[in-house]
XYZ file of C-alpha atoms in Angstrom:
726
model
C 16.980 -36.454 37.208
C 16.774 -38.340 33.899
C 13.893 -36.121 32.780
C 15.969 -32.991 33.459
C 18.888 -34.387 31.450
C 16.586 -35.137 28.513
C 15.114 -31.622 28.643
C 18.586 -30.086 28.805
C 19.774 -32.196 25.865
C 16.720 -31.197 23.833
C 17.296 -27.535 24.602
C 20.886 -27.806 23.384
C 20.333 -30.043 20.369
C 17.110 -28.653 18.828
C 18.634 -25.282 17.849
C 21.499 -27.172 16.223
C 19.139 -29.504 14.372
C 17.094 -26.635 12.936
C 19.865 -24.081 12.473
C 20.267 -25.166 8.867
C 16.548 -24.790 8.076
C 15.809 -21.789 5.924
C 13.249 -19.258 7.158
C 10.222 -19.795 4.905
C 9.216 -16.160 5.348
C 12.205 -15.179 3.204
C 12.820 -15.614 -0.495
C 15.321 -14.401 -3.011
C 16.103 -14.069 -6.658
C 18.880 -12.610 -8.727
C 19.904 -9.259 -7.190
C 17.006 -9.136 -4.701
C 15.691 -10.582 -1.443
C 12.095 -10.528 -0.212
C 10.586 -11.204 3.187
C 7.069 -11.549 4.614
C 6.862 -9.713 7.958
C 4.309 -8.521 10.538
C 4.151 -5.512 12.821
C 3.266 -7.748 15.833
C 4.782 -10.927 17.222
C 1.285 -12.315 17.814
C -2.306 -11.199 17.317
C -5.393 -11.508 19.508
C -8.893 -12.561 18.295
C -10.751 -9.696 16.595
C -7.641 -7.495 16.448
C -6.187 -5.622 13.503
C -2.582 -6.050 12.473
C -0.430 -5.305 9.443
C 1.465 -7.683 7.226
C 4.151 -6.466 4.872
C 6.346 -7.605 2.009
C 9.872 -6.281 2.339
C 11.737 -5.936 -0.968
C 15.516 -5.605 -0.665
C 17.136 -5.224 -4.099
C 20.873 -4.795 -4.382
C 22.197 -1.215 -4.654
C 21.442 0.237 -8.084
C 18.571 -2.202 -8.696
C 14.883 -1.354 -8.315
C 11.351 -2.732 -8.408
C 8.215 -0.921 -9.566
C 5.253 1.009 -8.184
C 1.614 0.084 -8.884
C 1.975 2.098 -12.130
C 5.453 1.225 -13.410
C 5.479 4.126 -15.875
C 6.770 3.816 -19.425
C 7.932 0.240 -18.892
C 8.297 -2.414 -16.228
C 5.835 -4.502 -14.207
C 4.331 -3.899 -10.782
C 4.705 -6.658 -8.150
C 1.873 -9.187 -8.002
C 0.556 -10.626 -4.737
C -1.564 -13.750 -4.291
C -2.521 -14.528 -0.678
C -3.405 -17.962 0.653
C -4.576 -17.509 4.240
C -6.638 -19.579 6.632
C -10.290 -18.874 7.345
C -10.759 -16.005 9.756
C -7.873 -13.898 8.445
C -8.750 -10.979 6.167
C -5.966 -9.327 4.151
C -6.875 -6.069 2.424
C -5.365 -4.384 -0.626
C -1.754 -3.150 -0.354
C -0.846 0.373 0.720
C 1.689 1.739 -1.756
C 4.301 4.252 -0.529
C 4.890 7.129 -2.895
C 7.467 6.158 -5.559
C 10.578 7.701 -7.047
C 11.103 8.803 -10.641
C 13.524 6.487 -12.420
C 14.891 8.120 -15.580
C 16.555 5.946 -18.194
C 17.233 7.742 -21.448
C 13.990 9.171 -22.868
C 11.786 7.027 -20.604
C 10.607 7.573 -17.040
C 9.475 4.841 -14.679
C 8.152 4.828 -11.123
C 9.563 2.493 -8.517
C 11.598 1.852 -5.387
C 14.908 0.636 -4.076
C 14.364 -1.105 -0.740
C 10.717 -0.793 0.282
C 8.045 -2.314 2.506
C 4.560 -2.808 1.022
C 2.049 -3.004 3.927
C -1.202 -5.032 3.881
C -3.782 -4.055 6.569
C -5.220 -7.271 8.049
C -7.712 -8.414 10.670
C -8.239 -11.631 12.617
C -11.695 -13.042 13.275
C -13.023 -12.829 16.831
C -13.706 -16.574 16.620
C -9.983 -17.415 16.504
C -8.740 -19.438 19.474
C -5.690 -18.367 21.489
C -2.855 -20.858 21.253
C -3.333 -21.485 17.533
C -0.679 -20.689 14.964
C -2.111 -19.380 11.703
C -0.148 -20.118 8.505
C -0.121 -17.084 6.201
C 1.144 -17.843 2.697
C 1.851 -15.405 -0.101
C 2.979 -15.949 -3.669
C 4.753 -12.810 -4.846
C 6.086 -12.017 -8.313
C 8.336 -9.103 -9.171
C 10.530 -7.558 -11.827
C 13.896 -6.197 -10.683
C 15.858 -3.975 -13.050
C 19.108 -2.131 -13.440
C 20.785 -2.299 -16.844
C 18.883 -5.541 -17.372
C 15.505 -6.711 -16.075
C 14.975 -10.023 -14.302
C 11.567 -11.451 -13.346
C 11.326 -13.473 -10.148
C 8.841 -15.057 -7.791
C 8.731 -16.713 -4.370
C 6.296 -18.485 -2.069
C 6.555 -16.957 1.404
C 5.041 -18.337 4.599
C 4.665 -16.755 8.022
C 3.142 -18.492 11.052
C 1.243 -15.992 13.187
C 0.564 -17.074 16.795
C -2.837 -16.223 18.295
C -2.608 -14.804 21.832
C -5.227 -13.891 24.408
C -4.074 -10.277 24.636
C -2.555 -7.830 22.185
C 0.843 -9.105 21.077
C 4.126 -7.304 21.500
C 5.406 -5.210 18.585
C 7.763 -7.137 16.323
C 11.288 -6.075 15.443
C 9.832 -4.653 12.213
C 7.395 -2.284 13.961
C 9.755 0.673 13.491
C 9.997 -0.082 9.763
C 6.196 -0.152 9.538
C 6.016 3.232 11.292
C 8.517 4.736 8.862
C 6.645 3.243 5.917
C 3.261 4.579 7.013
C 4.770 8.066 6.909
C 5.320 7.529 3.162
C 1.787 6.301 2.414
C -0.112 9.090 0.598
C -2.876 10.579 2.736
C -6.267 11.516 1.225
C -6.429 15.156 0.184
C -9.504 16.538 1.927
C -11.221 19.929 2.050
C -9.622 20.852 -1.251
C -11.501 21.348 -4.502
C -9.936 19.749 -7.582
C -10.396 21.413 -10.957
C -9.330 19.684 -14.162
C -9.013 21.488 -17.484
C -8.424 19.247 -20.476
C -6.876 20.621 -23.653
C -5.696 18.980 -26.852
C -2.179 18.192 -25.651
C -2.266 19.138 -21.984
C -4.213 18.561 -18.781
C -4.132 21.072 -15.923
C -5.002 20.027 -12.388
C -5.728 22.871 -9.942
C -6.043 22.526 -6.169
C -8.274 25.100 -4.486
C -8.687 24.902 -0.684
C -12.303 25.138 0.469
C -11.081 26.721 3.692
C -7.774 28.145 4.861
C -5.291 25.359 4.302
C -1.600 24.998 3.633
C -0.544 24.249 0.064
C 3.123 23.802 -0.896
C 4.936 25.796 -3.543
C 6.012 22.775 -5.603
C 4.683 19.279 -6.240
C 5.278 16.236 -8.460
C 2.386 14.171 -9.788
C 2.637 10.374 -10.080
C -0.288 9.027 -12.160
C -1.952 5.871 -10.915
C -3.179 4.937 -14.423
C -1.013 4.308 -17.446
C -1.312 6.206 -20.734
C -2.810 9.297 -19.109
C 0.154 11.666 -19.106
C 3.563 11.696 -20.758
C 5.749 10.506 -17.886
C 8.977 12.000 -19.230
C 7.533 15.444 -20.000
C 8.270 18.268 -17.535
C 5.470 19.140 -15.131
C 4.756 22.863 -14.877
C 3.791 23.905 -11.335
C 2.361 27.355 -10.631
C 1.171 28.981 -7.403
C -1.399 31.717 -8.014
C -2.736 33.129 -4.776
C -4.332 30.259 -2.889
C -4.408 27.964 -5.922
C -1.778 25.403 -6.882
C -1.943 24.220 -10.500
C 0.046 21.506 -12.253
C 0.157 21.315 -16.049
C 0.738 17.817 -17.406
C 1.438 16.832 -20.992
C -1.012 14.220 -22.271
C 0.173 10.824 -23.422
C 0.222 11.201 -27.232
C -0.943 7.581 -27.691
C -4.219 8.275 -25.858
C -6.478 10.677 -27.734
C -9.657 9.819 -25.833
C -11.204 12.268 -23.344
C -9.718 11.853 -19.882
C -12.641 11.071 -17.597
C -10.569 10.479 -14.484
C -7.360 11.779 -12.969
C -6.007 9.870 -9.989
C -2.587 9.489 -8.510
C -0.177 10.853 -5.916
C 1.066 14.394 -5.367
C 4.452 14.554 -3.652
C 6.034 17.702 -2.229
C 9.254 17.912 -0.202
C 7.628 20.825 1.677
C 4.772 18.601 2.844
C 1.048 19.301 2.793
C 0.686 21.050 6.152
C 2.495 23.627 8.236
C 4.249 20.765 10.035
C 5.656 19.431 6.760
C 3.661 16.204 6.873
C 2.421 14.298 5.040
C 4.873 14.448 2.165
C 2.426 12.872 -0.280
C -1.342 12.998 -0.787
C -3.634 11.015 -3.059
C -6.144 12.624 -5.412
C -8.964 11.081 -7.422
C -11.436 13.175 -9.383
C -14.020 10.404 -9.036
C -13.492 9.518 -5.391
C -16.586 9.473 -3.209
C -15.095 11.893 -0.679
C -13.797 14.464 -3.152
C -15.646 17.794 -3.044
C -17.264 19.190 -6.138
C -14.844 20.487 -8.723
C -14.838 24.141 -9.608
C -13.886 25.507 -13.040
C -10.426 26.978 -13.381
C -11.854 30.282 -14.437
C -15.332 31.699 -14.978
C -14.683 31.929 -18.709
C -13.215 28.450 -19.100
C -15.101 26.404 -21.652
C -12.948 23.286 -21.465
C -14.399 20.035 -20.132
C -14.215 19.903 -16.328
C -14.017 16.583 -14.472
C -15.767 16.525 -11.145
C -16.015 13.739 -8.655
C -19.274 14.589 -6.986
C -20.907 15.986 -10.109
C -19.917 12.982 -12.275
C -21.149 10.549 -9.658
C -24.411 12.448 -9.235
C -24.971 12.554 -12.989
C -24.158 8.851 -13.255
C -26.655 7.910 -10.569
C -29.355 10.222 -11.929
C -28.779 8.709 -15.365
C -29.261 5.242 -13.904
C -32.552 6.355 -12.331
C -33.765 7.867 -15.611
C -32.769 4.701 -17.474
C -34.596 2.633 -14.879
C -37.805 4.646 -15.312
C -37.552 4.551 -19.128
C -36.744 0.852 -19.030
C -39.826 0.160 -16.941
C -42.012 2.113 -19.367
C -40.531 0.402 -22.419
C -41.395 -2.970 -20.894
C -45.040 -2.121 -21.543
C -44.339 -1.947 -25.282
C -42.898 -5.444 -25.477
C -45.077 -8.098 -27.170
C -45.219 -10.133 -23.971
C -46.434 -7.190 -21.875
C -48.336 -4.683 -24.024
C -51.538 -6.742 -24.470
C -51.841 -6.969 -20.686
C -52.046 -3.185 -20.292
C -55.362 -2.704 -22.105
C -56.825 -5.876 -20.634
C -56.088 -4.793 -17.072
C -57.349 -1.241 -17.428
C -60.556 -2.459 -19.051
C -60.976 -4.985 -16.284
C -60.643 -2.189 -13.714
C -63.438 -0.295 -15.465
C -65.610 -3.377 -15.688
C -65.074 -4.302 -12.034
C -65.938 -0.851 -10.787
C -68.852 -0.346 -13.176
C -67.105 2.814 -14.289
C -67.026 4.355 -10.797
C -63.915 6.632 -11.099
C -62.965 6.260 -7.436
C -62.999 2.449 -7.598
C -61.040 2.485 -10.878
C -58.325 4.562 -9.223
C -58.129 2.267 -6.214
C -57.735 -0.753 -8.472
C -55.023 1.071 -10.402
C -53.161 1.898 -7.194
C -53.464 -1.712 -5.993
C -52.166 -2.976 -9.325
C -49.190 -0.583 -9.154
C -48.488 -1.688 -5.580
C -48.258 -5.262 -6.828
C -45.742 -4.187 -9.474
C -43.615 -2.285 -6.961
C -43.614 -5.073 -4.376
C -42.560 -7.535 -7.082
C -39.650 -5.348 -8.123
C -38.641 -4.931 -4.484
C -38.674 -8.695 -4.090
C -36.436 -9.021 -7.145
C -34.132 -6.365 -5.683
C -33.974 -8.308 -2.418
C -32.828 -11.427 -4.239
C -30.055 -9.593 -6.083
C -28.958 -7.669 -2.995
C -28.766 -10.842 -0.934
C -26.509 -12.359 -3.585
C -24.390 -9.212 -3.620
C -24.165 -9.214 0.198
C -22.249 -12.485 0.069
C -19.359 -10.746 -1.661
C -17.229 -7.681 -1.297
C -18.659 -4.165 -0.938
C -17.915 -2.415 -4.208
C -17.976 1.249 -5.163
C -19.541 2.990 -8.141
C -18.000 1.874 -11.423
C -15.617 -0.616 -9.799
C -17.046 -3.611 -11.662
C -16.109 -2.200 -15.055
C -12.487 -2.260 -13.930
C -12.727 -6.067 -13.754
C -12.116 -7.771 -17.129
C -14.103 -10.789 -15.914
C -17.136 -8.652 -15.140
C -16.872 -6.850 -18.491
C -16.816 -10.159 -20.395
C -19.857 -11.402 -18.460
C -21.746 -8.221 -19.351
C -20.749 -8.670 -23.007
C -22.290 -12.144 -22.964
C -25.445 -10.945 -21.162
C -26.086 -8.076 -23.577
C -25.325 -10.262 -26.590
C -27.759 -12.975 -25.468
C -30.425 -10.365 -24.706
C -30.048 -8.925 -28.204
C -30.269 -12.346 -29.812
C -33.435 -13.095 -27.823
C -34.959 -9.860 -29.115
C -34.265 -10.982 -32.687
C -35.692 -14.472 -32.140
C -39.206 -15.837 -31.797
C -38.395 -17.331 -28.399
C -41.161 -16.169 -25.990
C -40.192 -17.081 -22.466
C -43.107 -15.216 -20.947
C -45.843 -16.517 -23.213
C -47.471 -18.818 -20.675
C -47.164 -16.214 -17.919
C -48.766 -13.679 -20.248
C -51.743 -15.968 -20.765
C -52.081 -16.369 -17.029
C -51.789 -12.640 -16.383
C -54.200 -11.766 -19.173
C -57.000 -14.204 -18.419
C -56.691 -15.195 -14.762
C -59.684 -14.389 -12.608
C -58.113 -13.378 -9.334
C -61.192 -11.800 -7.863
C -62.912 -8.479 -8.175
C -61.450 -6.997 -5.004
C -58.313 -4.936 -4.560
C -56.322 -8.038 -3.628
C -57.032 -9.426 -7.082
C -55.717 -6.236 -8.692
C -52.614 -6.396 -6.497
C -51.943 -9.991 -7.597
C -52.505 -8.978 -11.213
C -49.693 -6.462 -10.743
C -47.471 -9.258 -9.470
C -48.319 -11.368 -12.516
C -47.690 -8.458 -14.883
C -44.214 -8.083 -13.385
C -43.651 -11.794 -13.914
C -44.524 -11.221 -17.554
C -42.003 -8.351 -17.701
C -38.977 -10.206 -16.340
C -38.312 -12.245 -19.518
C -38.689 -9.092 -21.649
C -35.930 -6.975 -20.124
C -35.317 -3.975 -22.357
C -32.039 -2.204 -23.086
C -32.549 0.660 -20.621
C -33.650 -1.734 -17.902
C -30.615 -3.943 -18.545
C -28.267 -0.986 -18.079
C -30.025 0.062 -14.877
C -29.942 -3.441 -13.397
C -26.240 -3.705 -14.264
C -25.649 -0.449 -12.375
C -27.217 -1.868 -9.207
C -24.380 -4.371 -8.977
C -22.043 -1.493 -8.153
C -24.228 0.490 -5.735
C -24.973 0.349 -1.998
C -28.160 -1.462 -0.991
C -30.284 1.681 -0.503
C -29.392 3.156 -3.900
C -29.927 -0.212 -5.604
C -33.380 -0.403 -4.035
C -34.080 3.086 -5.352
C -33.142 1.951 -8.878
C -35.593 -0.963 -8.673
C -38.254 1.371 -7.299
C -37.953 3.552 -10.402
C -38.101 0.441 -12.584
C -41.420 -0.398 -10.945
C -42.654 3.181 -11.211
C -41.767 3.257 -14.900
C -43.713 0.078 -15.596
C -46.606 1.202 -13.367
C -46.894 4.695 -14.856
C -49.159 3.814 -17.828
C -51.481 1.748 -15.634
C -51.691 4.531 -13.064
C -52.316 7.262 -15.654
C -54.992 5.232 -17.441
C -56.657 4.310 -14.155
C -57.127 7.985 -13.398
C -58.033 8.799 -17.026
C -59.614 5.679 -18.667
C -60.738 7.823 -21.598
C -57.122 7.879 -22.786
C -57.394 4.190 -23.727
C -58.728 5.142 -27.141
C -55.416 6.805 -27.983
C -53.379 3.637 -27.420
C -52.221 1.851 -30.575
C -53.630 -1.587 -31.056
C -51.340 -4.580 -30.592
C -50.022 -5.850 -33.890
C -47.018 -6.623 -36.059
C -45.427 -3.258 -35.227
C -44.660 -4.542 -31.729
C -42.511 -7.369 -33.085
C -40.633 -4.856 -35.233
C -40.085 -2.624 -32.204
C -38.774 -5.568 -30.182
C -36.264 -6.489 -32.903
C -35.176 -2.865 -33.239
C -34.325 -2.805 -29.517
C -31.717 -5.527 -30.133
C -29.346 -3.130 -31.854
C -28.785 -0.769 -28.878
C -27.833 -3.915 -26.961
C -25.346 -4.895 -29.661
C -23.937 -1.349 -29.535
C -23.448 -1.844 -25.774
C -21.558 -5.042 -26.575
C -19.148 -3.138 -28.832
C -18.560 -0.497 -26.165
C -17.760 -3.207 -23.614
C -15.430 -4.914 -26.094
C -13.511 -1.650 -26.335
C -13.293 -1.447 -22.530
C -12.030 -5.038 -22.361
C -9.424 -4.462 -25.076
C -8.000 -1.457 -23.230
C -7.917 -3.441 -19.981
C -5.926 -6.131 -21.759
C -3.310 -3.575 -22.801
C -4.319 -2.870 -26.403
C -3.204 0.632 -27.321
C -5.230 3.190 -29.225
C -3.308 2.722 -32.492
C -4.478 -0.875 -32.789
C -7.824 -0.490 -31.061
C -9.218 2.252 -33.298
C -9.148 0.269 -36.585
C -10.466 -2.820 -34.805
C -13.439 -0.893 -33.398
C -14.053 0.659 -36.820
C -14.423 -2.841 -38.264
C -16.806 -3.888 -35.478
C -18.956 -0.769 -35.869
C -18.970 -1.353 -39.613
C -20.195 -4.919 -39.067
C -22.957 -3.695 -36.762
C -24.025 -1.090 -39.317
C -24.068 -3.733 -42.077
C -26.095 -6.067 -39.840
C -28.625 -3.309 -39.206
C -28.830 -2.734 -42.964
C -29.553 -6.437 -43.493
C -32.353 -6.276 -40.882
C -33.841 -3.256 -42.654
C -33.820 -5.194 -45.939
C -35.705 -8.038 -44.263
C -38.304 -5.610 -42.939
C -38.562 -4.024 -46.402
C -39.290 -7.408 -47.979
C -42.279 -7.766 -45.621
C -43.604 -4.243 -46.103
C -46.930 -3.998 -47.955
C -46.787 -0.364 -48.955
C -44.473 0.633 -51.795
C -43.446 3.850 -50.048
C -42.422 2.006 -46.888
C -40.491 -0.565 -48.905
C -38.594 2.108 -50.830
C -37.814 4.067 -47.659
C -36.477 0.997 -45.848
C -34.357 0.028 -48.868
C -32.831 3.519 -49.038
C -32.131 3.467 -45.316
C -30.564 0.016 -45.628
C -28.352 1.224 -48.485
C -27.163 4.162 -46.370
C -26.230 1.960 -43.369
C -24.556 -0.604 -45.628
C -22.397 2.025 -47.333
C -21.589 3.615 -43.984
C -20.591 0.211 -42.587
C -18.274 -0.514 -45.512
C -16.637 2.929 -45.356
C -16.279 2.703 -41.562
C -14.777 -0.797 -41.651
C -12.200 -0.299 -44.406
C -8.784 0.675 -42.968
C -7.210 3.903 -44.105
C -3.843 4.016 -45.843
C -2.055 5.528 -42.797
C -3.482 2.750 -40.620
C -2.237 0.124 -43.022
C 1.194 1.720 -43.271
C 1.590 2.046 -39.512
C 0.129 -1.314 -38.570
C 2.330 -4.090 -37.312
C 0.345 -7.167 -38.158
C 1.993 -10.576 -37.807
C 1.469 -12.431 -41.050
C 2.249 -16.010 -41.937
C 4.354 -17.084 -44.911
C 3.572 -19.932 -47.264
C 5.619 -22.528 -45.374
C 3.838 -21.714 -42.088
C 6.691 -19.854 -40.390
C 6.168 -16.348 -39.108
C 7.086 -13.649 -41.593
C 9.304 -10.695 -40.674
C 7.554 -7.930 -38.737
C 8.323 -4.263 -39.309
C 9.036 -2.060 -36.301
C 8.367 1.661 -36.009
C 11.737 2.383 -37.670
C 10.942 0.300 -40.765
C 13.315 -2.550 -39.840
C 12.131 -6.116 -40.463
C 12.511 -8.534 -37.535
C 12.088 -12.291 -37.586
C 10.912 -14.070 -34.403
C 13.690 -15.968 -32.651
C 14.237 -19.680 -33.179
C 17.518 -21.514 -32.822
C 16.950 -23.323 -36.093
C 16.320 -20.094 -38.009
C 19.433 -18.421 -36.594
C 21.526 -21.453 -37.604
C 20.098 -21.318 -41.140
C 20.882 -17.624 -41.525
C 24.435 -18.028 -40.208
C 25.040 -21.064 -42.432
C 23.868 -19.017 -45.399
C 26.587 -16.431 -44.757
C 24.380 -13.761 -43.190
C 25.353 -11.641 -40.208
C 22.627 -12.093 -37.577
C 21.736 -9.483 -34.979
C 19.640 -10.975 -32.143
C 17.726 -8.699 -29.785
C 16.332 -10.452 -26.714
C 13.803 -7.991 -25.312
C 10.504 -7.529 -23.451
C 7.848 -4.819 -23.335
C 8.311 -4.441 -19.578
C 12.103 -4.024 -19.840
C 12.860 -0.302 -19.689
C 16.507 -0.739 -20.720
C 15.368 -2.743 -23.746
C 13.017 0.034 -24.828
C 15.688 2.700 -24.384
C 18.254 0.632 -26.303
C 15.884 0.113 -29.217
C 14.880 3.779 -29.353
C 18.517 4.945 -29.273
C 20.121 2.386 -31.561
C 17.523 1.568 -34.189
C 16.275 5.136 -34.254
C 19.718 6.097 -35.577
C 19.777 6.501 -39.346
C 23.484 5.619 -39.396
C 22.812 2.293 -37.672
C 19.963 1.483 -40.059
C 22.182 2.249 -43.070
C 24.934 -0.001 -41.694
C 22.460 -2.845 -41.138
C 21.222 -2.586 -44.718
C 24.712 -2.200 -46.182
C 25.900 -5.407 -44.502
C 22.619 -7.232 -45.209
C 22.245 -8.022 -41.515
C 19.423 -10.397 -40.590
C 17.470 -9.077 -37.610
C 16.023 -11.583 -35.128
C 13.959 -10.684 -32.061
C 13.454 -12.870 -29.009
C 10.363 -11.482 -27.265
C 10.297 -12.435 -23.559
C 7.307 -10.259 -22.621
C 5.369 -13.416 -21.744
C 6.973 -16.503 -20.297
C 8.654 -18.416 -23.121
C 10.785 -21.492 -22.313
C 12.586 -21.266 -25.674
C 13.762 -17.725 -24.961
C 14.690 -18.646 -21.386
C 16.828 -21.522 -22.635
C 18.462 -19.302 -25.255
C 19.405 -16.745 -22.593
C 21.040 -19.480 -20.524
C 23.108 -20.608 -23.505
C 24.530 -17.108 -23.734
C 25.222 -17.077 -19.990
C 22.383 -14.713 -19.091
C 19.192 -15.039 -17.069
C 17.472 -11.808 -18.078
C 17.047 -9.140 -20.715
C 18.275 -7.041 -22.442
C 20.661 -9.251 -24.382
C 21.994 -8.251 -27.797
C 24.130 -10.713 -29.765
C 25.819 -10.544 -33.161
C 26.615 -13.856 -34.888
C 28.289 -14.767 -38.150
C 29.754 -17.861 -39.804
C 33.096 -19.043 -38.377
C 32.944 -16.313 -35.726
C 32.379 -16.496 -32.000
C 29.110 -14.760 -31.008
C 29.726 -11.255 -29.707
C 27.598 -10.237 -26.742
C 27.052 -6.488 -26.571
C 26.805 -4.457 -23.329
C 23.434 -4.164 -21.589
C 23.236 -0.414 -22.205
C 23.734 0.383 -25.884
C 24.499 3.451 -27.933
C 24.588 3.794 -31.717
C 28.400 4.043 -31.523
C 28.725 0.703 -29.681
C 26.558 -1.107 -32.246
C 28.287 0.521 -35.226
C 31.727 -0.409 -33.891
C 30.612 -4.017 -33.319
C 29.130 -4.312 -36.814
C 32.368 -3.018 -38.384
C 34.204 -5.980 -36.831
C 32.094 -8.422 -38.862
């Protein structure tokens, strides 16, 4: 009886005790709530399930898509899950266009972002798995407010498939908005100076809608605010997109979402499809017209060319290895040893050559096995994916730089191996020739050439079979001279003798590696958000430095040349590359005029920085504002951020007005900018002092006057009227 009373009391009191505890799966910030949810109440071992992050901004507020558009920031997700739970990349529903003044963004009101997940078969029923997620977001209306939350959801493990959760209907509705892959449709891309046209051509009879809207997945590809021209010509649907004027580079890839209210089938579903001109499953692209001479992007063709290029580079890289100082002497020694062993019997010479080549190939396959086993421990990656990772790009920069420096140095890692490979007596049978091939490969590994380095780097992004094929062509390239000379030993007399020229060739091969470094630096800079206007002069300086360095190397070679003609030729060539480097590196007058370089004044404080309208802005500091006000100046403070769309619209409208600029100059207004693009405690504290927790915030201050806070959305008239009051 007592036990029943205790159980009854616990049943009544426990809900009361925990009723005040907040659900850790929910979080909130200013004007928004977020929640971590699942489509099932529980999950069984080995089963698939779906997690989701539910964003619930207040009416009129929004968050952003994976590509926020002209401004804004996409949500960031960082999962912390227990072993045995695998959470894949998010599935993004198609977005809405958000127009604010001259800018267009892509985002959502209330939305669920699903994450496909699986549970390991080794999980034990009865467990409760903690799933934790740190999520960051930017919510905007007239102002933009960053926020973050740590969400936690405990997922019970059951013996059988769990019941659907109360959110299962929401997941079903959301999956209807996830873009489906566009299959059995050819994609043609015609690139012009200011426009890109994407044409969809069904391979077989297939429904295509009359209208569509394209949402680009990558930034700075198209002008988001420009109208999209859609035309239906027979069985072809074409969309003309205006290029982003800040990106003048060739567009090698078009990917994104095509939305049509008519749907992409006779049933009207799906409403959105995804396209990618470099996706593995995209069919070959056809030209827009037989007479079109514009560049055409193709998925299958580009991928095929890329892989064939890697194979060619692998073969060339293997051949070039034979010209390296640590390898070349071995070639003649081995062929002559074949002849000596066989007493010039052609059949025996060929067998020894084949055995030697087999040793080379097996060695390269062994090297491939090591790299593939390392790769197997990580994630399966597609072609070109690694170059989208800034970390990988930086690692490749370091690898290529170190390889180039080794080529310019006297460091000979393979010297002792070369001695072994050149003089070892491994027997006169075919096994000895096979082992000599293994040793020759060991000599080659420290002398990796530029083509071989590029080919090996490509294997990191390929499936196992294709990677093995790359290494096979590396081995074939290195084996080719041995094989040819084994079948035709008389060709040995045409080989150049080893000498000083080989050291010169090795040093020369350093400069293609340094050029690869500069290309990767450009890739990294773009990944880090550097736009073309700043990147172009920077790359010009780097290419100029490389050209000047090559000129210096030529001068060194000229100083060692014995013949007068060679010395004069090298000096002339060095002069040409030096002049080219100087001309390439020097900035042009338009670049100087349009640059916005932060300089430092004599006293160490940051000097004013000119914006695109010619106005000079000082960086915000409370002390500096106080000094300006005390000196009798009117101070206009603009708290802003690059990701704040309202801020960008305000600045374009207000400071683009000639009347506003004239008023600012007439009143000698001091302009101060508080940049909150990156987290800055000083700016955060300043916002709080003005009673705000986000941007935009525009304030006008003057001596003996109360600061006037302007509305979030500004017009030239509002600012002019406020300035007249001071």
